[in-house]
Amino acid sequence: MTTDNEVVLEARGIIKTFGNHAALKGVDISFRRGEVHALLGENGAGKSTLIKIVTGAYIPDGGTIHLEGQPVSFATPQQAQSLGIGTVYQEVNLLPNMTVSDNLFIGRQPTSAGIVNRKATDEMAREVLSRYGLDIDVRAELSTYSVAVQQIVAIARAVELSGKVLILDEPTASLDRHEVDKLFQIIRTLKARGLAIVFITHFLDQVFELSDRVTVLRNGSLIGSERIDALNRTSLVRMMLGKDLVQHHHTPVEGQAEGGETLMTVRQLGLTGKVQPIDLEIRKGEVVGVAGLLGSGRTEMARLMFGIDIADSGGLHIDGRERVVRSAREAVDLGFGFCPEDRKADGIFGDLSVRENIVIAMQARLGWFKALNRDEQMEIAGNFIEALDIRTASADLPVKLLSGGNQQKVILARWLATDPRFLILDEPTRGIDVGAHAEIVRMISRLREDGLALVVISSELDEIVSYSSRVVVMRDRTLVAELEGADITPSKIVQSIAGQAGEPVAEVTA
Amino acid sequence: MNPRYRPLAATTIIFVIAYAICISQYPSMWSTRVLGNFLTDNAFLGIAAVGATFVIISGGIDLSVGAVVGLAGVLVAVLVSQLGVHPVAAFVIVLAISAAFGASMGAAIHFLRVPPFIVTLAGMFMARGLASILTQDSIPIDHDVYRAISGLYYRLPGGGRLSAIGLLMLFVFLVGGIIAHKTRFGSYVYALGGNPTSAALMGVPVARTTIGIYALASFLGGLAGIVYSLYTSSGYPLAAVGMELDAIAAVVIGGTLLTGGYGFIFGTLIGVMLQGLVQTYIVFDGTLSSWWTKIAIGLLLFMFILLQKLVFSAQGRGPRLKRAPA
């Protein structure tokens, strides 16, 4: 095997800015023939922006792209596709209502006098799929097949159309182990055929199993691009989370480290395919930090606790009885609150005012017939705007006009207004500027001191370490470690995430 | 059987059963005479419904068809009776205007990203208003060509008449079926109905297809208007008010999924015939108010929507709104 494969696609100094947020700050990357290149990074690291640029969905603000040595620029995905760059997205982007052969050949069906030759199309489709070891009825609708088969059809289509670079965006997210094996087999075959394959995933096992080279992005910057044999799991996790472990001082959270009475016990809570059964005790006046990479099951766990997804095993033991939370409504009635990860999509009502956003959960709790009048709403909203220092010109301003940090506080205020006993915060500081960041962190500590039980999910290890009384670590949809007291350090957390407790913590600077 | 054929099969079976029940009560309904009249009386609806089928398969809706039928009828009447244009030339002009009208609605839908419901609602008001400005009254058309076409028919065994406009409708269904099921354009229409985002990513020419679909629907609306003017030998601005809804009903009863992506042109023919059957039954009965037609259509429609829900949810193919958690 040659180590110095020919570069097919190369991007240099790619810059992309959205508004005043720099999504990519001059990233270099190159993809080689016959090589599987894993692209890693947490949410917001710039992976998807980079992919969209090399596939023509976005136009970069700076930098150059070279395809087989020639400078190129793509205006549309079709253009990139026709020049040889095929992409398979996470959510299979095919047409479920059409037949497999339509999906493979739409727009390219052989015709005579305008009439599609269906027989020839089907024949071609069968031939193409047989190269992927797939022998299925190509005249059946795509939706009658499993996601794994659809995935293979999507890959076959991309390779047929493009054939130089194949980009796979989280292709394994919804596949089971057996299907993943089959997919990997296909990827290896394609690799042997000389395609450059880009593989985006959150599963480290898969990175080590399949890739030849790894590139890590963080906050829009290139952290490193290495051959896989030069890396181990710990160093990879460290690259992703950006932990310079040399200087770190952790003062364990004082006070109720072991105090606080138990609010509830999570018993064997799980959902097949999403989260392995979890046991966890939640105490009053305590912050349980949840660490783990994206896709490790941390958000899924929170969704189970709040009843957004319904657990199929185990439940919560609260108020002296066992129960499974079956809806967000039930969770609110139990005195739970949940600030979701994707604020804009799942959290705020952008067009409603700050006031309406704050009272909405409380109103939901009161029911249909006990509407809060405007004065009461103003009173409540006013209190929280003051208490949480929400910077808004008026309580009647649409929330979408506020900064990220203030939006986050509005969501927090919404739940605090319902007087909760248990609050789940999923990535509360993502996309928030530094000042507001510190404020949110302070607020979390204050809520803990007020006796609230909190579960906080975060990718920021420093942050987790600073406010957590306990830290649980998730990996591959399983709760793998529970750290307490002096064990709560970024390096211990990184080791748990990487699953290499025995490995010495090398002092690398990222 | 492929589940996508189920709604179509259900419609066909229901039509056969309904027809059998009608015959058992009024044996004279089993005649080529009745069948011939079916086709003639519903020709304009059938032609417009073919266009509506394309629109609905693509995931859109066209509320302007009835108004286009009215406008086309008035235009033909004005051109032939008042301006002395030869009917054939008038037909060409009207069809061209109709197609251009539809194309501009399609362009508005695609380029301005306005929902088809709104665009075609605006189109409906515009076409109906225009027709009413041209004339308030019914304009009779008295021309040799009109008489000739109206008199054209093929005598079926048993005394039935297969009229020229009835034949034209069958021809439109045939051509429509070929376009929908046998051409690339047809596959693009289904693709748009399945998932417009995926379709665009897969290289389906979305703009061209959308414009083509609405142009085709309005072209067929214009043709239906011409047929209506042949049927009534006049042009009337308030002709075919609400017909777009009958067309949509025929499409849905014919097994096309209202949310797009699934459907058959042939099913729409059955849908139209089923509506015609109910009307004929009421005529034969003689004591029932003709509004019972609407009630029967309403019930049928409701039944078919339920049926589709059952067929499609049984396969877990509801609207694709599911979002995977991060």
PDB file of N, CA and C in Angstrom, chain A residues 78 81 91 93-98 103 106-109 111 114-116 118 141 143 157 274 300 303 341 346, chain B residues 2 4 178 181-184 187-188 190-191 194-195 198 200-204 261-262 317 320 323-326:
ATOM      1  N   GLN A  78     -25.156  20.406  -7.881  1.00  0.00           N
ATOM      2  CA  GLN A  78     -25.168  19.661  -9.140  1.00  0.00           C
ATOM      3  C   GLN A  78     -23.828  19.767  -9.838  1.00  0.00           C
ATOM      4  N   GLN A  81     -21.341  17.728  -8.127  1.00  0.00           N
ATOM      5  CA  GLN A  81     -21.678  16.344  -8.423  1.00  0.00           C
ATOM      6  C   GLN A  81     -21.136  15.948  -9.797  1.00  0.00           C
ATOM      7  N   GLU A  91     -29.621  12.209   6.785  1.00  0.00           N
ATOM      8  CA  GLU A  91     -30.996  11.871   6.483  1.00  0.00           C
ATOM      9  C   GLU A  91     -30.979  11.536   5.003  1.00  0.00           C
ATOM     10  N   ASN A  93     -31.196  11.459   1.509  1.00  0.00           N
ATOM     11  CA  ASN A  93     -31.882  12.409   0.656  1.00  0.00           C
ATOM     12  C   ASN A  93     -32.271  11.783  -0.657  1.00  0.00           C
ATOM     13  N   LEU A  94     -33.208  10.874  -0.582  1.00  0.00           N
ATOM     14  CA  LEU A  94     -33.704  10.260  -1.808  1.00  0.00           C
ATOM     15  C   LEU A  94     -35.215  10.446  -1.832  1.00  0.00           C
ATOM     16  N   LEU A  95     -35.854   9.783  -2.787  1.00  0.00           N
ATOM     17  CA  LEU A  95     -37.287   9.950  -2.942  1.00  0.00           C
ATOM     18  C   LEU A  95     -37.987   8.666  -2.505  1.00  0.00           C
ATOM     19  N   PRO A  96     -38.539   8.651  -1.299  1.00  0.00           N
ATOM     20  CA  PRO A  96     -39.109   7.423  -0.744  1.00  0.00           C
ATOM     21  C   PRO A  96     -40.313   6.928  -1.539  1.00  0.00           C
ATOM     22  N   ASN A  97     -40.985   7.837  -2.254  1.00  0.00           N
ATOM     23  CA  ASN A  97     -42.211   7.441  -2.951  1.00  0.00           C
ATOM     24  C   ASN A  97     -41.930   6.858  -4.331  1.00  0.00           C
ATOM     25  N   MET A  98     -40.658   6.851  -4.739  1.00  0.00           N
ATOM     26  CA  MET A  98     -40.369   6.358  -6.084  1.00  0.00           C
ATOM     27  C   MET A  98     -39.595   5.049  -6.003  1.00  0.00           C
ATOM     28  N   ASN A 103     -34.882   6.190  -8.326  1.00  0.00           N
ATOM     29  CA  ASN A 103     -33.973   6.924  -7.469  1.00  0.00           C
ATOM     30  C   ASN A 103     -32.549   6.923  -8.008  1.00  0.00           C
ATOM     31  N   ILE A 106     -33.091   8.891 -11.950  1.00  0.00           N
ATOM     32  CA  ILE A 106     -34.011   9.969 -12.315  1.00  0.00           C
ATOM     33  C   ILE A 106     -33.261  11.054 -13.100  1.00  0.00           C
ATOM     34  N   GLY A 107     -33.885  11.473 -14.183  1.00  0.00           N
ATOM     35  CA  GLY A 107     -33.264  12.480 -15.044  1.00  0.00           C
ATOM     36  C   GLY A 107     -32.274  11.893 -16.024  1.00  0.00           C
ATOM     37  N   ARG A 108     -31.917  10.618 -15.838  1.00  0.00           N
ATOM     38  CA  ARG A 108     -30.948  10.000 -16.745  1.00  0.00           C
ATOM     39  C   ARG A 108     -31.517   8.725 -17.366  1.00  0.00           C
ATOM     40  N   GLN A 109     -32.833   8.535 -17.226  1.00  0.00           N
ATOM     41  CA  GLN A 109     -33.430   7.317 -17.754  1.00  0.00           C
ATOM     42  C   GLN A 109     -33.241   7.262 -19.271  1.00  0.00           C
ATOM     43  N   THR A 111     -34.348   7.007 -22.879  1.00  0.00           N
ATOM     44  CA  THR A 111     -35.655   7.255 -23.483  1.00  0.00           C
ATOM     45  C   THR A 111     -35.570   7.035 -24.983  1.00  0.00           C
ATOM     46  N   GLY A 114     -38.938  10.282 -26.253  1.00  0.00           N
ATOM     47  CA  GLY A 114     -39.517  10.877 -25.056  1.00  0.00           C
ATOM     48  C   GLY A 114     -40.102   9.884 -24.080  1.00  0.00           C
ATOM     49  N   ILE A 115     -40.219   8.635 -24.491  1.00  0.00           N
ATOM     50  CA  ILE A 115     -40.809   7.640 -23.609  1.00  0.00           C
ATOM     51  C   ILE A 115     -39.687   6.888 -22.892  1.00  0.00           C
ATOM     52  N   VAL A 116     -39.796   6.839 -21.566  1.00  0.00           N
ATOM     53  CA  VAL A 116     -38.771   6.188 -20.764  1.00  0.00           C
ATOM     54  C   VAL A 116     -38.793   4.680 -21.003  1.00  0.00           C
ATOM     55  N   ARG A 118     -38.416   1.724 -19.323  1.00  0.00           N
ATOM     56  CA  ARG A 118     -38.369   1.299 -17.932  1.00  0.00           C
ATOM     57  C   ARG A 118     -37.581  -0.002 -17.760  1.00  0.00           C
ATOM     58  N   GLU A 141     -40.878   0.428  -4.276  1.00  0.00           N
ATOM     59  CA  GLU A 141     -40.602   1.765  -3.767  1.00  0.00           C
ATOM     60  C   GLU A 141     -39.465   1.734  -2.769  1.00  0.00           C
ATOM     61  N   SER A 143     -39.118   3.341  -0.089  1.00  0.00           N
ATOM     62  CA  SER A 143     -39.519   3.361   1.321  1.00  0.00           C
ATOM     63  C   SER A 143     -39.856   1.976   1.851  1.00  0.00           C
ATOM     64  N   ARG A 157     -25.790   5.707  -5.952  1.00  0.00           N
ATOM     65  CA  ARG A 157     -26.152   6.829  -6.797  1.00  0.00           C
ATOM     66  C   ARG A 157     -25.027   7.871  -6.840  1.00  0.00           C
ATOM     67  N   LYS A 274     -31.119   3.853  21.392  1.00  0.00           N
ATOM     68  CA  LYS A 274     -30.774   5.247  21.690  1.00  0.00           C
ATOM     69  C   LYS A 274     -29.905   5.346  22.935  1.00  0.00           C
ATOM     70  N   GLU A 300     -30.011  12.278  24.317  1.00  0.00           N
ATOM     71  CA  GLU A 300     -31.074  11.275  24.326  1.00  0.00           C
ATOM     72  C   GLU A 300     -31.495  10.944  25.747  1.00  0.00           C
ATOM     73  N   ARG A 303     -33.691  13.655  26.975  1.00  0.00           N
ATOM     74  CA  ARG A 303     -35.017  13.579  26.348  1.00  0.00           C
ATOM     75  C   ARG A 303     -35.876  12.502  27.003  1.00  0.00           C
ATOM     76  N   GLU A 341     -30.929  21.783  23.499  1.00  0.00           N
ATOM     77  CA  GLU A 341     -29.649  22.105  22.887  1.00  0.00           C
ATOM     78  C   GLU A 341     -29.807  23.129  21.768  1.00  0.00           C
ATOM     79  N   ASP A 346     -35.837  24.463  19.021  1.00  0.00           N
ATOM     80  CA  ASP A 346     -36.682  23.796  20.009  1.00  0.00           C
ATOM     81  C   ASP A 346     -36.988  24.634  21.239  1.00  0.00           C
TER      82      ASP A 346
ATOM     83  N   ASN B   2     -48.631  -4.490  -4.947  1.00  0.00           N
ATOM     84  CA  ASN B   2     -47.919  -3.301  -4.509  1.00  0.00           C
ATOM     85  C   ASN B   2     -48.902  -2.354  -3.801  1.00  0.00           C
ATOM     86  N   ARG B   4     -49.083   0.639  -3.396  1.00  0.00           N
ATOM     87  CA  ARG B   4     -49.439   1.896  -4.037  1.00  0.00           C
ATOM     88  C   ARG B   4     -50.643   1.739  -4.958  1.00  0.00           C
ATOM     89  N   ILE B 178     -49.627   8.712 -20.219  1.00  0.00           N
ATOM     90  CA  ILE B 178     -48.296   8.482 -20.796  1.00  0.00           C
ATOM     91  C   ILE B 178     -47.299   9.497 -20.248  1.00  0.00           C
ATOM     92  N   HIS B 181     -46.592   8.638 -16.444  1.00  0.00           N
ATOM     93  CA  HIS B 181     -45.963   7.373 -16.071  1.00  0.00           C
ATOM     94  C   HIS B 181     -44.818   6.962 -16.983  1.00  0.00           C
ATOM     95  N   LYS B 182     -44.686   7.618 -18.121  1.00  0.00           N
ATOM     96  CA  LYS B 182     -43.705   7.119 -19.088  1.00  0.00           C
ATOM     97  C   LYS B 182     -42.681   8.157 -19.534  1.00  0.00           C
ATOM     98  N   THR B 183     -42.700   9.338 -18.972  1.00  0.00           N
ATOM     99  CA  THR B 183     -41.707  10.322 -19.423  1.00  0.00           C
ATOM    100  C   THR B 183     -40.863  10.794 -18.240  1.00  0.00           C
ATOM    101  N   ARG B 184     -39.747  11.425 -18.562  1.00  0.00           N
ATOM    102  CA  ARG B 184     -38.911  12.001 -17.506  1.00  0.00           C
ATOM    103  C   ARG B 184     -39.670  13.097 -16.769  1.00  0.00           C
ATOM    104  N   SER B 187     -41.694  11.626 -14.166  1.00  0.00           N
ATOM    105  CA  SER B 187     -40.962  11.191 -12.976  1.00  0.00           C
ATOM    106  C   SER B 187     -40.556  12.401 -12.127  1.00  0.00           C
ATOM    107  N   TYR B 188     -40.306  13.540 -12.788  1.00  0.00           N
ATOM    108  CA  TYR B 188     -39.996  14.754 -12.013  1.00  0.00           C
ATOM    109  C   TYR B 188     -41.199  15.189 -11.180  1.00  0.00           C
ATOM    110  N   TYR B 190     -43.534  13.301  -9.849  1.00  0.00           N
ATOM    111  CA  TYR B 190     -43.580  12.444  -8.660  1.00  0.00           C
ATOM    112  C   TYR B 190     -42.461  12.806  -7.688  1.00  0.00           C
ATOM    113  N   ALA B 191     -41.300  13.103  -8.234  1.00  0.00           N
ATOM    114  CA  ALA B 191     -40.155  13.437  -7.382  1.00  0.00           C
ATOM    115  C   ALA B 191     -40.456  14.673  -6.541  1.00  0.00           C
ATOM    116  N   GLY B 194     -42.673  13.807  -3.801  1.00  0.00           N
ATOM    117  CA  GLY B 194     -42.053  12.967  -2.770  1.00  0.00           C
ATOM    118  C   GLY B 194     -41.276  13.796  -1.778  1.00  0.00           C
ATOM    119  N   ASN B 195     -40.388  14.639  -2.284  1.00  0.00           N
ATOM    120  CA  ASN B 195     -39.572  15.477  -1.417  1.00  0.00           C
ATOM    121  C   ASN B 195     -38.849  16.501  -2.287  1.00  0.00           C
ATOM    122  N   SER B 198     -34.961  16.847  -1.700  1.00  0.00           N
ATOM    123  CA  SER B 198     -34.187  15.751  -2.270  1.00  0.00           C
ATOM    124  C   SER B 198     -34.191  15.847  -3.779  1.00  0.00           C
ATOM    125  N   ALA B 200     -34.384  18.380  -5.708  1.00  0.00           N
ATOM    126  CA  ALA B 200     -33.456  19.402  -6.191  1.00  0.00           C
ATOM    127  C   ALA B 200     -32.023  18.905  -6.071  1.00  0.00           C
ATOM    128  N   LEU B 201     -31.705  18.263  -4.916  1.00  0.00           N
ATOM    129  CA  LEU B 201     -30.340  17.758  -4.719  1.00  0.00           C
ATOM    130  C   LEU B 201     -30.000  16.670  -5.735  1.00  0.00           C
ATOM    131  N   MET B 202     -31.027  15.951  -6.187  1.00  0.00           N
ATOM    132  CA  MET B 202     -30.777  14.862  -7.124  1.00  0.00           C
ATOM    133  C   MET B 202     -30.752  15.363  -8.562  1.00  0.00           C
ATOM    134  N   GLY B 203     -30.875  16.652  -8.721  1.00  0.00           N
ATOM    135  CA  GLY B 203     -30.722  17.200 -10.053  1.00  0.00           C
ATOM    136  C   GLY B 203     -32.010  17.306 -10.847  1.00  0.00           C
ATOM    137  N   VAL B 204     -33.168  17.183 -10.184  1.00  0.00           N
ATOM    138  CA  VAL B 204     -34.433  17.393 -10.885  1.00  0.00           C
ATOM    139  C   VAL B 204     -34.564  18.889 -11.177  1.00  0.00           C
ATOM    140  N   GLY B 261     -46.952  12.859  -4.333  1.00  0.00           N
ATOM    141  CA  GLY B 261     -46.018  11.752  -4.442  1.00  0.00           C
ATOM    142  C   GLY B 261     -46.612  10.442  -4.922  1.00  0.00           C
ATOM    143  N   TYR B 262     -47.906  10.243  -4.716  1.00  0.00           N
ATOM    144  CA  TYR B 262     -48.531   8.989  -5.125  1.00  0.00           C
ATOM    145  C   TYR B 262     -49.805   9.286  -5.912  1.00  0.00           C
ATOM    146  N   ARG B 317     -45.893   5.413   6.777  1.00  0.00           N
ATOM    147  CA  ARG B 317     -45.472   6.427   5.819  1.00  0.00           C
ATOM    148  C   ARG B 317     -46.285   7.681   5.992  1.00  0.00           C
ATOM    149  N   ARG B 320     -43.470  13.036   6.487  1.00  0.00           N
ATOM    150  CA  ARG B 320     -42.107  12.878   6.977  1.00  0.00           C
ATOM    151  C   ARG B 320     -41.650  14.101   7.742  1.00  0.00           C
ATOM    152  N   ARG B 323     -37.851  14.113  13.230  1.00  0.00           N
ATOM    153  CA  ARG B 323     -36.493  14.625  13.320  1.00  0.00           C
ATOM    154  C   ARG B 323     -35.709  13.759  14.281  1.00  0.00           C
ATOM    155  N   ALA B 324     -34.556  13.341  13.851  1.00  0.00           N
ATOM    156  CA  ALA B 324     -33.736  12.524  14.737  1.00  0.00           C
ATOM    157  C   ALA B 324     -33.118  13.436  15.779  1.00  0.00           C
ATOM    158  N   PRO B 325     -33.075  12.997  17.029  1.00  0.00           N
ATOM    159  CA  PRO B 325     -32.384  13.804  18.027  1.00  0.00           C
ATOM    160  C   PRO B 325     -30.895  13.841  17.747  1.00  0.00           C
ATOM    161  N   ALA B 326     -30.273  14.912  18.202  1.00  0.00           N
ATOM    162  CA  ALA B 326     -28.843  15.081  17.915  1.00  0.00           C
ATOM    163  C   ALA B 326     -28.037  13.994  18.601  1.00  0.00           C
TER     164      ALA B 326
END
